[in-house]
Amino acid sequence: MLYLDGISLSKIIPELEEEILNKKVGKIFQNSTLSLSLHFGKKKLNFSCSPSFPICYIIDKKEERIIEENSNFLMILRKYIVNSSLKKIEQLGYDRILKFTFLKVNALGENEKNYLYFEIMGKRSNIILTDENEEIIGLLKRFAIEENALRFLFKGAKYAQPIVSQKENPESTNREKFNKYLIENTLLQNIDGIGKKTVEILKSYEDLENILKAPIRSRIYFKDGTPMLGTVLEIQPKEYDEIKDYETFNEMVTEYVNSKLLASSLVVLKNRLLSKVEKEIKKSKKVIKNIEKDMIIMANYKDYKILGDIFASVIYSVKKGDKSVKAYDFYNEKEIEIEIEIDPLLSPQSNLNKIYKKYSKLKKGLEISNERIIEYKNKKSYLESVLFFINTSETTEQLKNIETELTDEKIITSKVKRKIKKQKKAKEPTYGTVELGDKIIYFGRNNKENDYLTFKFANKNDIWFHIKDIPGSHIIVRKEDFEDSEEFIVKIAQLAAHYSKASVGEKVTVDYTEKKNLNKPKGAPLGFVTYNVFKAIIVETPSKKI
């Protein structure tokens, strides 16, 4: 965990002031629904209102924005804060609330002051913008009135600090009061700015004085390479095997974030893509189920042709107004008599046309349904393969390639409208490679790469491998590198199994054939192939690549 109580927060303000005070905000971006970044030239002030990671810190290194969100609050911030200078950073008492004062000259040449409040309160963490009279202009997170019984949080309301109970300032607490609270075990309830872990190390009044006077000390405690605790105070976790000290709080937080991947764009992007693809798979399954239901009904279309023929044989005896007619079923060997219900409001010929029309409609519908069910099954298969590639992606670049693929396939739409620049020469897709002795084996890490490797990169005599009926990578072996031996083929087949959704130890079938035997149906999704000439081998999925 990253530990940040009120006392900790008081120690990081000087760092923030040194980096961005009196600097102008050039840009503001919303990285997710719960995070924002204010750009002061090359410095970026990040705000996160994530319940598990509420924090603000500065990043010097330029990071590519992988995901951008648009919201009304972002528009409001840009209107009031962009081109403003940050004039003051203060903490409200020892509460976990920071107040940023911004000043700019408006179009009328008048000074315009605004305040940005950053409240660090777990799941209720928030960013609130007010005018100079502290009337709320906008806020990142909105809560129902019943969730904020102690104050109002809506546009036009006066900003009020979320005080649940009055606490004493730790700087003004005397020894007598401290000892009383210590004996009663109520330090947390009575002294402002003290968190649970701080209470654990307070054994005397001198301990409190020392913590308040101590300089900031940014460090992370690790256990088996995993961050256990990040702090600026002299506290430590129960278990750790490594300590790292940092020159600044911002360096410490950046390292913590990178290690834990709490605010990583990779994780955010992966989750977003997974959510979208899973939703599309669910939708495809529902469509397939509905089509199959319709097909059961349509499968009886021939019955209406038979019924029409039988009705035509007795149409001469039918009069308008008849509700039914009896006729012999000459399609039945026993020629049993049947009764055909008809519409009394229609003429005999119209009733006959109605029956044949029903026959034609169901027949045509079945033909269309057969095409649609193939289309949606192919789409579902494609999406399941995308899901596999998202889960196995290890870098941001791989995920961005998948995002581009899904955008091109119109599975997702970009939330951010970008200016269209002059089209450059299309960049060829990248792909994965594996060295097998002195040979290089090529594999796709997404469907776009699979498609490229199979239909553009591979020569007609190169050998293509793919696990049967399971999402996975297309494997390409150059003709000159291919060895027609069981040992070599097994190794490549195991590689195909490894780069697939197959479980470790599962026995799977891997098909292989020359590239010239592969076809891609018109309109088929990326990575989809058909083939009739091939060989197959059964292998066990290895725990690691060969």
Coordinates of N, CA, C and O in Angstrom, one line a residue, residues 270-438:
K270 N -5.9 -2.7 -21.2 CA -6.3 -4.1 -21.3 C -7.7 -4.4 -20.7 O -8.5 -5.1 -21.4
N271 N -8.0 -3.8 -19.6 CA -9.3 -4.0 -19.0 C -10.4 -3.4 -19.9 O -11.5 -4.0 -20.0
R272 N -10.1 -2.3 -20.5 CA -11.1 -1.7 -21.4 C -11.4 -2.5 -22.6 O -12.5 -2.8 -23.0
L273 N -10.3 -3.0 -23.2 CA -10.5 -3.9 -24.4 C -11.1 -5.2 -24.1 O -12.0 -5.7 -24.8
L274 N -10.8 -5.8 -22.9 CA -11.4 -7.0 -22.5 C -12.9 -6.8 -22.3 O -13.7 -7.7 -22.7
S275 N -13.3 -5.7 -21.6 CA -14.7 -5.5 -21.4 C -15.5 -5.3 -22.7 O -16.5 -5.9 -22.8
K276 N -14.9 -4.6 -23.6 CA -15.6 -4.4 -24.9 C -15.7 -5.7 -25.7 O -16.8 -6.0 -26.2
V277 N -14.6 -6.5 -25.8 CA -14.7 -7.7 -26.6 C -15.6 -8.7 -25.9 O -16.4 -9.4 -26.6
E278 N -15.5 -8.9 -24.6 CA -16.4 -9.8 -23.9 C -17.9 -9.4 -24.1 O -18.8 -10.3 -24.2
K279 N -18.2 -8.1 -24.1 CA -19.5 -7.6 -24.4 C -20.0 -8.0 -25.8 O -21.1 -8.4 -26.0
E280 N -19.0 -7.9 -26.8 CA -19.4 -8.2 -28.2 C -19.6 -9.7 -28.3 O -20.4 -10.2 -29.1
I281 N -18.8 -10.5 -27.6 CA -19.0 -12.0 -27.7 C -20.3 -12.4 -27.1 O -21.0 -13.2 -27.7
K282 N -20.7 -11.8 -26.0 CA -22.0 -12.0 -25.4 C -23.1 -11.7 -26.4 O -24.1 -12.4 -26.5
K283 N -22.9 -10.5 -27.1 CA -24.0 -10.1 -28.0 C -24.1 -11.1 -29.2 O -25.1 -11.4 -29.6
S284 N -22.9 -11.5 -29.7 CA -22.9 -12.5 -30.8 C -23.6 -13.8 -30.4 O -24.3 -14.4 -31.2
K285 N -23.3 -14.3 -29.2 CA -23.9 -15.5 -28.7 C -25.5 -15.4 -28.7 O -26.2 -16.3 -29.0
K286 N -25.9 -14.2 -28.2 CA -27.4 -13.9 -28.2 C -28.0 -13.9 -29.5 O -29.1 -14.5 -29.7
V287 N -27.3 -13.3 -30.5 CA -27.8 -13.3 -31.9 C -27.8 -14.7 -32.5 O -28.8 -15.1 -33.1
I288 N -26.8 -15.5 -32.2 CA -26.7 -16.9 -32.7 C -27.9 -17.7 -32.2 O -28.5 -18.4 -32.9
K289 N -28.1 -17.5 -30.9 CA -29.2 -18.2 -30.2 C -30.6 -17.9 -30.8 O -31.4 -18.8 -31.1
N290 N -30.8 -16.6 -31.1 CA -32.1 -16.1 -31.7 C -32.2 -16.7 -33.1 O -33.3 -17.1 -33.5
I291 N -31.1 -16.7 -33.9 CA -31.2 -17.2 -35.2 C -31.5 -18.6 -35.2 O -32.3 -19.1 -36.0
E292 N -30.9 -19.4 -34.3 CA -31.1 -20.8 -34.2 C -32.6 -21.1 -33.9 O -33.2 -22.1 -34.4
K293 N -33.2 -20.3 -33.0 CA -34.6 -20.4 -32.7 C -35.5 -20.2 -34.0 O -36.4 -21.0 -34.2
D294 N -35.1 -19.2 -34.7 CA -35.9 -18.9 -35.9 C -35.7 -20.0 -37.0 O -36.7 -20.3 -37.7
M295 N -34.5 -20.5 -37.0 CA -34.3 -21.6 -38.0 C -35.1 -22.9 -37.8 O -35.4 -23.6 -38.7
I296 N -35.3 -23.1 -36.5 CA -36.2 -24.3 -36.1 C -37.6 -24.1 -36.7 O -38.1 -25.1 -37.3
I297 N -38.1 -22.9 -36.7 CA -39.4 -22.6 -37.2 C -39.4 -22.7 -38.8 O -40.2 -23.3 -39.4
M298 N -38.3 -22.1 -39.3 CA -38.2 -22.0 -40.8 C -37.9 -23.3 -41.4 O -38.1 -23.5 -42.6
A299 N -37.4 -24.3 -40.6 CA -37.0 -25.6 -41.2 C -38.2 -26.3 -41.7 O -38.1 -27.2 -42.6
N300 N -39.4 -25.9 -41.3 CA -40.7 -26.5 -41.8 C -41.3 -25.8 -43.0 O -42.5 -26.0 -43.2
Y301 N -40.4 -25.1 -43.7 CA -41.0 -24.3 -44.8 C -41.6 -25.2 -45.9 O -42.6 -24.8 -46.5
K302 N -41.1 -26.4 -46.1 CA -41.7 -27.3 -47.1 C -43.1 -27.7 -46.8 O -43.9 -28.0 -47.7
D303 N -43.5 -27.7 -45.5 CA -44.9 -28.0 -45.1 C -45.9 -27.1 -45.8 O -47.0 -27.5 -46.1
Y304 N -45.5 -25.8 -45.9 CA -46.4 -24.8 -46.5 C -46.5 -25.0 -48.1 O -47.5 -24.8 -48.6
K305 N -45.4 -25.5 -48.7 CA -45.5 -25.9 -50.1 C -46.5 -27.0 -50.3 O -47.3 -27.0 -51.2
I306 N -46.3 -28.0 -49.4 CA -47.2 -29.2 -49.5 C -48.7 -28.8 -49.3 O -49.6 -29.1 -50.0
L307 N -48.8 -27.9 -48.2 CA -50.2 -27.4 -47.9 C -50.8 -26.6 -49.1 O -52.0 -26.8 -49.4
G308 N -50.0 -25.8 -49.7 CA -50.4 -25.0 -50.9 C -50.8 -25.9 -52.0 O -51.9 -25.7 -52.7
D309 N -50.0 -27.0 -52.3 CA -50.4 -27.9 -53.4 C -51.7 -28.6 -53.1 O -52.5 -28.8 -54.0
I310 N -51.9 -29.0 -51.9 CA -53.1 -29.7 -51.5 C -54.3 -28.8 -51.6 O -55.4 -29.2 -52.1
F311 N -54.1 -27.6 -51.1 CA -55.2 -26.6 -51.2 C -55.6 -26.3 -52.7 O -56.7 -26.1 -53.0
A312 N -54.5 -26.2 -53.5 CA -54.8 -25.9 -54.9 C -55.6 -27.0 -55.6 O -56.4 -26.7 -56.6
S313 N -55.5 -28.2 -55.1 CA -56.2 -29.3 -55.7 C -57.7 -29.3 -55.5 O -58.5 -29.9 -56.1
V314 N -58.1 -28.5 -54.4 CA -59.6 -28.4 -54.1 C -60.1 -26.9 -54.1 O -61.1 -26.6 -53.6
I315 N -59.3 -26.0 -54.7 CA -59.6 -24.6 -54.7 C -60.9 -24.3 -55.4 O -61.6 -23.4 -55.1
Y316 N -61.3 -25.2 -56.4 CA -62.5 -25.0 -57.1 C -63.7 -25.1 -56.3 O -64.8 -24.5 -56.6
S317 N -63.6 -25.9 -55.1 CA -64.8 -26.1 -54.3 C -64.9 -25.1 -53.1 O -65.8 -25.1 -52.3
V318 N -63.9 -24.2 -53.1 CA -63.8 -23.2 -52.0 C -64.5 -21.9 -52.4 O -64.3 -21.4 -53.5
K319 N -65.3 -21.3 -51.4 CA -65.9 -20.0 -51.6 C -65.4 -19.0 -50.6 O -65.0 -19.4 -49.5
K320 N -65.5 -17.8 -51.0 CA -65.1 -16.7 -50.1 C -66.0 -16.7 -48.9 O -67.3 -16.8 -49.1
G321 N -65.5 -16.7 -47.7 CA -66.3 -16.8 -46.5 C -66.1 -18.1 -45.8 O -66.4 -18.2 -44.6
D322 N -65.6 -19.1 -46.5 CA -65.3 -20.4 -45.9 C -64.2 -20.3 -44.9 O -63.2 -19.6 -45.1
K323 N -64.3 -20.9 -43.7 CA -63.2 -20.8 -42.7 C -62.3 -22.0 -42.8 O -61.2 -22.0 -42.3
S324 N -62.7 -23.1 -43.5 CA -61.8 -24.2 -43.7 C -62.3 -25.0 -44.9 O -63.4 -24.8 -45.4
V325 N -61.4 -25.9 -45.3 CA -61.7 -26.8 -46.4 C -61.1 -28.2 -46.2 O -60.0 -28.3 -45.6
K326 N -61.8 -29.2 -46.5 CA -61.2 -30.6 -46.4 C -60.7 -31.1 -47.7 O -61.2 -30.8 -48.8
A327 N -59.5 -31.8 -47.6 CA -58.9 -32.3 -48.8 C -58.1 -33.5 -48.5 O -57.7 -33.7 -47.3
Y328 N -57.7 -34.3 -49.5 CA -56.9 -35.5 -49.3 C -55.4 -35.1 -49.4 O -55.0 -34.4 -50.4
D329 N -54.6 -35.6 -48.5 CA -53.2 -35.3 -48.5 C -52.5 -36.3 -49.4 O -52.2 -37.4 -49.0
F330 N -52.4 -36.0 -50.7 CA -51.8 -36.9 -51.7 C -50.3 -37.1 -51.6 O -49.7 -37.9 -52.2
Y331 N -49.7 -36.3 -50.7 CA -48.3 -36.5 -50.4 C -48.1 -37.6 -49.4 O -47.0 -38.1 -49.2
N332 N -49.1 -38.0 -48.7 CA -49.1 -39.1 -47.7 C -49.5 -40.4 -48.4 O -50.5 -40.4 -49.2
E333 N -48.8 -41.4 -48.2 CA -49.1 -42.7 -48.8 C -50.5 -43.2 -48.5 O -51.1 -43.8 -49.4
K334 N -51.0 -42.9 -47.4 CA -52.4 -43.3 -47.0 C -53.5 -42.4 -47.5 O -54.7 -42.6 -47.4
E335 N -53.0 -41.2 -48.0 CA -53.9 -40.2 -48.5 C -55.1 -39.9 -47.5 O -56.3 -40.0 -47.8
I336 N -54.6 -39.5 -46.3 CA -55.6 -39.2 -45.3 C -56.3 -37.9 -45.6 O -55.7 -37.0 -46.2
E337 N -57.5 -37.7 -45.1 CA -58.2 -36.4 -45.3 C -57.7 -35.5 -44.2 O -57.7 -35.8 -43.0
I338 N -57.4 -34.3 -44.6 CA -57.0 -33.2 -43.6 C -57.9 -32.0 -43.8 O -58.6 -31.8 -44.8
E339 N -57.9 -31.2 -42.8 CA -58.7 -29.9 -42.8 C -57.8 -28.7 -42.8 O -56.9 -28.6 -42.0
I340 N -57.9 -27.9 -43.8 CA -57.0 -26.7 -44.0 C -57.8 -25.5 -43.6 O -58.9 -25.2 -44.1
E341 N -57.3 -24.8 -42.6 CA -57.9 -23.5 -42.1 C -57.5 -22.4 -43.0 O -56.3 -22.3 -43.4
I342 N -58.5 -21.6 -43.4 CA -58.2 -20.4 -44.3 C -58.9 -19.2 -43.8 O -59.7 -19.2 -42.9
D343 N -58.5 -18.0 -44.4 CA -59.1 -16.7 -44.0 C -60.4 -16.5 -44.7 O -60.4 -16.4 -45.9
P344 N -61.5 -16.4 -44.0 CA -62.8 -16.2 -44.6 C -62.9 -14.8 -45.3 O -63.8 -14.7 -46.2
L345 N -62.1 -13.9 -45.0 CA -62.2 -12.6 -45.6 C -61.5 -12.5 -46.9 O -61.6 -11.5 -47.6
L346 N -60.7 -13.6 -47.2 CA -59.9 -13.6 -48.5 C -60.6 -14.5 -49.5 O -61.3 -15.5 -49.1
S347 N -60.3 -14.2 -50.8 CA -60.8 -15.1 -51.8 C -60.0 -16.4 -51.8 O -58.9 -16.4 -51.2
P348 N -60.5 -17.4 -52.5 CA -59.7 -18.7 -52.5 C -58.3 -18.5 -53.1 O -57.3 -19.0 -52.5
Q349 N -58.2 -17.7 -54.2 CA -56.9 -17.5 -54.8 C -56.0 -16.7 -53.8 O -54.8 -17.0 -53.8
S350 N -56.5 -15.7 -53.1 CA -55.7 -15.0 -52.2 C -55.2 -15.9 -51.0 O -54.1 -15.7 -50.5
N351 N -56.1 -16.8 -50.6 CA -55.6 -17.7 -49.5 C -54.5 -18.6 -50.0 O -53.6 -18.9 -49.3
L352 N -54.6 -19.1 -51.3 CA -53.6 -19.9 -51.9 C -52.3 -19.1 -52.0 O -51.2 -19.6 -51.7
N353 N -52.4 -17.9 -52.5 CA -51.2 -17.0 -52.6 C -50.5 -16.8 -51.2 O -49.3 -16.7 -51.1
K354 N -51.4 -16.7 -50.2 CA -50.9 -16.4 -48.8 C -50.1 -17.6 -48.3 O -49.0 -17.5 -47.7
I355 N -50.6 -18.8 -48.6 CA -49.8 -20.1 -48.2 C -48.5 -20.2 -48.9 O -47.4 -20.4 -48.3
Y356 N -48.5 -19.9 -50.3 CA -47.3 -20.0 -51.0 C -46.3 -18.9 -50.7 O -45.1 -19.1 -50.7
K357 N -46.8 -17.7 -50.3 CA -46.0 -16.6 -49.9 C -45.3 -17.0 -48.6 O -44.1 -16.6 -48.4
K358 N -46.0 -17.6 -47.7 CA -45.4 -18.0 -46.4 C -44.3 -19.0 -46.7 O -43.2 -19.0 -46.0
Y359 N -44.6 -19.9 -47.6 CA -43.5 -20.9 -48.0 C -42.3 -20.2 -48.5 O -41.2 -20.5 -48.1
S360 N -42.4 -19.3 -49.4 CA -41.3 -18.6 -50.0 C -40.6 -17.7 -49.0 O -39.3 -17.7 -49.0
K361 N -41.3 -17.1 -48.1 CA -40.7 -16.3 -47.0 C -39.9 -17.1 -46.1 O -38.7 -16.7 -45.7
L362 N -40.4 -18.2 -45.7 CA -39.6 -19.1 -44.7 C -38.4 -19.7 -45.4 O -37.3 -19.8 -44.8
K363 N -38.6 -20.1 -46.7 CA -37.5 -20.6 -47.4 C -36.3 -19.6 -47.6 O -35.2 -19.9 -47.4
K364 N -36.7 -18.4 -48.0 CA -35.7 -17.3 -48.2 C -35.1 -17.0 -46.8 O -33.9 -16.7 -46.7
G365 N -36.0 -16.9 -45.8 CA -35.5 -16.6 -44.4 C -34.5 -17.6 -43.9 O -33.5 -17.2 -43.3
L366 N -34.7 -18.9 -44.3 CA -33.8 -19.9 -43.9 C -32.4 -19.8 -44.6 O -31.4 -19.9 -43.9
E367 N -32.5 -19.4 -45.8 CA -31.2 -19.2 -46.6 C -30.4 -18.0 -46.0 O -29.2 -18.1 -45.8
I368 N -31.1 -16.9 -45.7 CA -30.5 -15.8 -45.1 C -30.0 -16.1 -43.7 O -28.8 -15.7 -43.3
S369 N -30.8 -16.9 -42.9 CA -30.3 -17.3 -41.6 C -29.1 -18.1 -41.6 O -28.2 -18.0 -40.7
N370 N -29.0 -19.0 -42.6 CA -27.8 -19.9 -42.7 C -26.6 -19.0 -42.9 O -25.5 -19.3 -42.4
E371 N -26.7 -18.0 -43.8 CA -25.6 -17.1 -44.0 C -25.3 -16.3 -42.8 O -24.1 -16.1 -42.5
R372 N -26.3 -15.8 -42.1 CA -26.1 -14.9 -40.9 C -25.4 -15.7 -39.8 O -24.6 -15.2 -39.1
I373 N -25.9 -17.0 -39.6 CA -25.3 -17.8 -38.5 C -23.9 -18.1 -38.7 O -23.1 -18.1 -37.8
I374 N -23.5 -18.3 -40.0 CA -22.1 -18.5 -40.3 C -21.3 -17.2 -40.0 O -20.2 -17.3 -39.5
E375 N -21.9 -16.1 -40.4 CA -21.2 -14.8 -40.2 C -21.0 -14.5 -38.7 O -19.9 -14.2 -38.3
Y376 N -22.0 -14.8 -37.9 CA -21.9 -14.5 -36.5 C -21.0 -15.5 -35.8 O -20.4 -15.2 -34.8
K377 N -21.1 -16.8 -36.2 CA -20.2 -17.8 -35.6 C -18.7 -17.4 -35.9 O -17.8 -17.6 -35.1
N378 N -18.5 -17.0 -37.2 CA -17.1 -16.5 -37.5 C -16.7 -15.3 -36.7 O -15.6 -15.2 -36.3
K379 N -17.6 -14.4 -36.5 CA -17.4 -13.2 -35.7 C -17.0 -13.6 -34.3 O -16.1 -13.1 -33.7
K380 N -17.8 -14.5 -33.7 CA -17.6 -15.0 -32.4 C -16.3 -15.7 -32.2 O -15.5 -15.4 -31.3
S381 N -15.9 -16.5 -33.2 CA -14.6 -17.1 -33.2 C -13.5 -16.1 -33.3 O -12.5 -16.2 -32.6
Y382 N -13.7 -15.1 -34.1 CA -12.7 -14.0 -34.2 C -12.5 -13.3 -32.9 O -11.4 -13.1 -32.4
L383 N -13.7 -12.9 -32.3 CA -13.6 -12.2 -31.0 C -13.0 -13.0 -29.9 O -12.2 -12.5 -29.1
E384 N -13.2 -14.3 -29.9 CA -12.6 -15.2 -28.9 C -11.1 -15.2 -29.1 O -10.3 -15.3 -28.1
S385 N -10.6 -15.2 -30.4 CA -9.2 -15.1 -30.6 C -8.6 -13.8 -30.2 O -7.5 -13.7 -29.6
V386 N -9.4 -12.7 -30.4 CA -8.9 -11.4 -29.9 C -8.8 -11.4 -28.4 O -7.8 -10.9 -27.8
L387 N -9.8 -12.0 -27.7 CA -9.8 -12.1 -26.3 C -8.5 -12.8 -25.8 O -7.9 -12.4 -24.8
F388 N -8.1 -13.9 -26.5 CA -6.9 -14.6 -26.1 C -5.7 -13.7 -26.3 O -4.8 -13.7 -25.4
F389 N -5.6 -13.0 -27.4 CA -4.4 -12.1 -27.6 C -4.3 -11.0 -26.7 O -3.3 -10.6 -26.3
I390 N -5.5 -10.4 -26.2 CA -5.5 -9.4 -25.2 C -4.9 -9.9 -23.9 O -4.1 -9.3 -23.3
N391 N -5.4 -11.1 -23.5 CA -4.9 -11.6 -22.2 C -3.5 -12.0 -22.2 O -2.8 -12.0 -21.2
T392 N -2.9 -12.3 -23.4 CA -1.5 -12.7 -23.5 C -0.6 -11.5 -23.8 O 0.6 -11.7 -23.9
S393 N -1.1 -10.4 -24.1 CA -0.3 -9.2 -24.4 C 0.5 -8.7 -23.2 O -0.1 -8.6 -22.1
E394 N 1.7 -8.4 -23.4 CA 2.6 -8.1 -22.3 C 3.1 -6.6 -22.4 O 3.7 -6.1 -21.5
T395 N 2.9 -6.0 -23.5 CA 3.3 -4.6 -23.7 C 2.2 -3.7 -24.2 O 1.2 -4.2 -24.7
T396 N 2.4 -2.4 -23.9 CA 1.4 -1.4 -24.4 C 1.3 -1.4 -25.9 O 0.2 -1.3 -26.4
E397 N 2.4 -1.6 -26.6 CA 2.4 -1.6 -28.0 C 1.5 -2.7 -28.6 O 0.8 -2.5 -29.5
Q398 N 1.6 -3.9 -28.0 CA 0.8 -5.0 -28.5 C -0.7 -4.7 -28.3 O -1.5 -5.0 -29.2
L399 N -1.1 -4.1 -27.1 CA -2.5 -3.8 -26.9 C -2.9 -2.7 -27.8 O -4.1 -2.7 -28.3
K400 N -2.1 -1.7 -28.1 CA -2.5 -0.6 -29.0 C -2.7 -1.2 -30.4 O -3.6 -0.7 -31.2
N401 N -1.9 -2.2 -30.8 CA -2.1 -2.8 -32.1 C -3.4 -3.5 -32.2 O -4.1 -3.5 -33.2
I402 N -3.8 -4.2 -31.1 CA -5.1 -4.8 -31.0 C -6.2 -3.8 -31.1 O -7.3 -4.0 -31.7
E403 N -6.0 -2.7 -30.3 CA -7.0 -1.6 -30.4 C -7.2 -1.1 -31.8 O -8.4 -0.8 -32.2
T404 N -6.1 -0.9 -32.5 CA -6.2 -0.4 -33.9 C -6.9 -1.4 -34.7 O -7.8 -1.1 -35.6
E405 N -6.6 -2.7 -34.5 CA -7.3 -3.8 -35.3 C -8.8 -3.7 -35.0 O -9.6 -3.8 -36.0
L406 N -9.2 -3.6 -33.8 CA -10.6 -3.6 -33.4 C -11.3 -2.3 -34.0 O -12.5 -2.4 -34.3
T407 N -10.6 -1.2 -34.0 CA -11.1 0.0 -34.6 C -11.3 -0.1 -36.1 O -12.4 0.2 -36.6
D408 N -10.3 -0.7 -36.7 CA -10.4 -1.0 -38.2 C -11.6 -1.9 -38.5 O -12.2 -1.8 -39.6
E409 N -11.8 -2.9 -37.6 CA -12.9 -3.8 -37.9 C -14.2 -3.3 -37.4 O -15.2 -4.0 -37.4
K410 N -14.2 -2.1 -36.9 CA -15.4 -1.4 -36.4 C -16.1 -2.1 -35.2 O -17.3 -2.0 -35.0
I411 N -15.2 -2.8 -34.4 CA -15.7 -3.4 -33.2 C -15.8 -2.3 -32.1 O -16.7 -2.3 -31.3
I412 N -14.8 -1.4 -32.1 CA -14.8 -0.3 -31.2 C -14.7 1.0 -32.0 O -14.2 1.0 -33.1
T413 N -15.0 2.1 -31.3 CA -14.8 3.4 -31.9 C -14.0 4.2 -31.0 O -14.1 4.1 -29.8
S414 N -13.1 5.1 -31.6 CA -12.2 5.9 -30.8 C -13.1 7.0 -30.1 O -13.9 7.6 -30.7
K415 N -12.8 7.1 -28.8 CA -13.6 8.2 -28.0 C -13.0 9.6 -28.3 O -13.7 10.5 -28.2
V416 N -11.8 9.6 -28.7 CA -11.2 10.9 -28.9 C -11.0 11.2 -30.4 O -10.5 10.4 -31.2
K417 N -11.6 12.3 -30.9 CA -11.5 12.7 -32.3 C -10.1 13.3 -32.5 O -9.8 14.3 -31.9
R418 N -9.4 12.7 -33.4 CA -8.0 13.2 -33.7 C -8.0 13.9 -35.0 O -8.8 13.6 -35.9
K419 N -7.1 14.9 -35.1 CA -7.0 15.6 -36.4 C -6.4 14.7 -37.4 O -5.4 14.0 -37.1
I420 N -6.9 14.7 -38.6 CA -6.4 13.8 -39.6 C -5.2 14.4 -40.3 O -5.3 15.5 -40.9
K421 N -4.1 13.8 -40.1 CA -2.8 14.3 -40.7 C -2.7 13.6 -42.1 O -3.3 12.7 -42.5
K422 N -1.7 14.2 -42.9 CA -1.4 13.7 -44.2 C -1.0 12.2 -44.1 O -0.2 11.9 -43.3
Q423 N -1.7 11.4 -44.9 CA -1.5 10.0 -44.8 C 0.0 9.6 -45.2 O 0.5 9.9 -46.2
K424 N 0.6 8.9 -44.2 CA 2.0 8.4 -44.5 C 1.9 7.0 -45.1 O 0.9 6.4 -45.0
K425 N 3.0 6.6 -45.6 CA 3.0 5.2 -46.1 C 2.7 4.2 -44.9 O 3.3 4.3 -43.8
A426 N 1.8 3.3 -45.2 CA 1.3 2.4 -44.1 C 2.5 1.6 -43.6 O 3.3 1.1 -44.3
K427 N 2.6 1.6 -42.2 CA 3.6 0.8 -41.6 C 3.3 -0.7 -41.6 O 2.2 -1.0 -41.2
E428 N 4.2 -1.5 -41.9 CA 4.0 -2.9 -41.9 C 3.8 -3.4 -40.5 O 4.6 -3.0 -39.6
P429 N 2.9 -4.3 -40.2 CA 2.7 -4.8 -38.9 C 4.0 -5.6 -38.4 O 4.7 -6.1 -39.2
T430 N 4.2 -5.5 -37.1 CA 5.3 -6.3 -36.5 C 4.8 -7.7 -36.2 O 3.6 -8.0 -36.4
Y431 N 5.7 -8.5 -35.8 CA 5.3 -9.9 -35.4 C 6.3 -10.5 -34.5 O 7.4 -9.9 -34.3
G432 N 6.0 -11.6 -33.9 CA 6.9 -12.3 -33.0 C 7.8 -13.2 -33.7 O 7.5 -13.8 -34.7
T433 N 9.0 -13.4 -33.1 CA 9.9 -14.4 -33.7 C 10.5 -15.3 -32.6 O 10.6 -14.9 -31.4
V434 N 10.8 -16.5 -32.9 CA 11.5 -17.5 -32.0 C 12.6 -18.1 -32.7 O 12.5 -18.5 -33.9
E435 N 13.8 -18.2 -32.1 CA 14.9 -18.8 -32.7 C 14.9 -20.3 -32.3 O 14.8 -20.7 -31.1
L436 N 15.0 -21.1 -33.3 CA 15.1 -22.6 -33.1 C 16.4 -23.1 -33.7 O 16.4 -23.3 -34.9
G437 N 17.4 -23.1 -32.9 CA 18.8 -23.4 -33.5 C 19.2 -22.2 -34.3 O 19.2 -21.1 -33.9
D438 N 19.5 -22.5 -35.6 CA 19.9 -21.4 -36.5 C 18.7 -21.0 -37.4 O 18.8 -20.2 -38.3

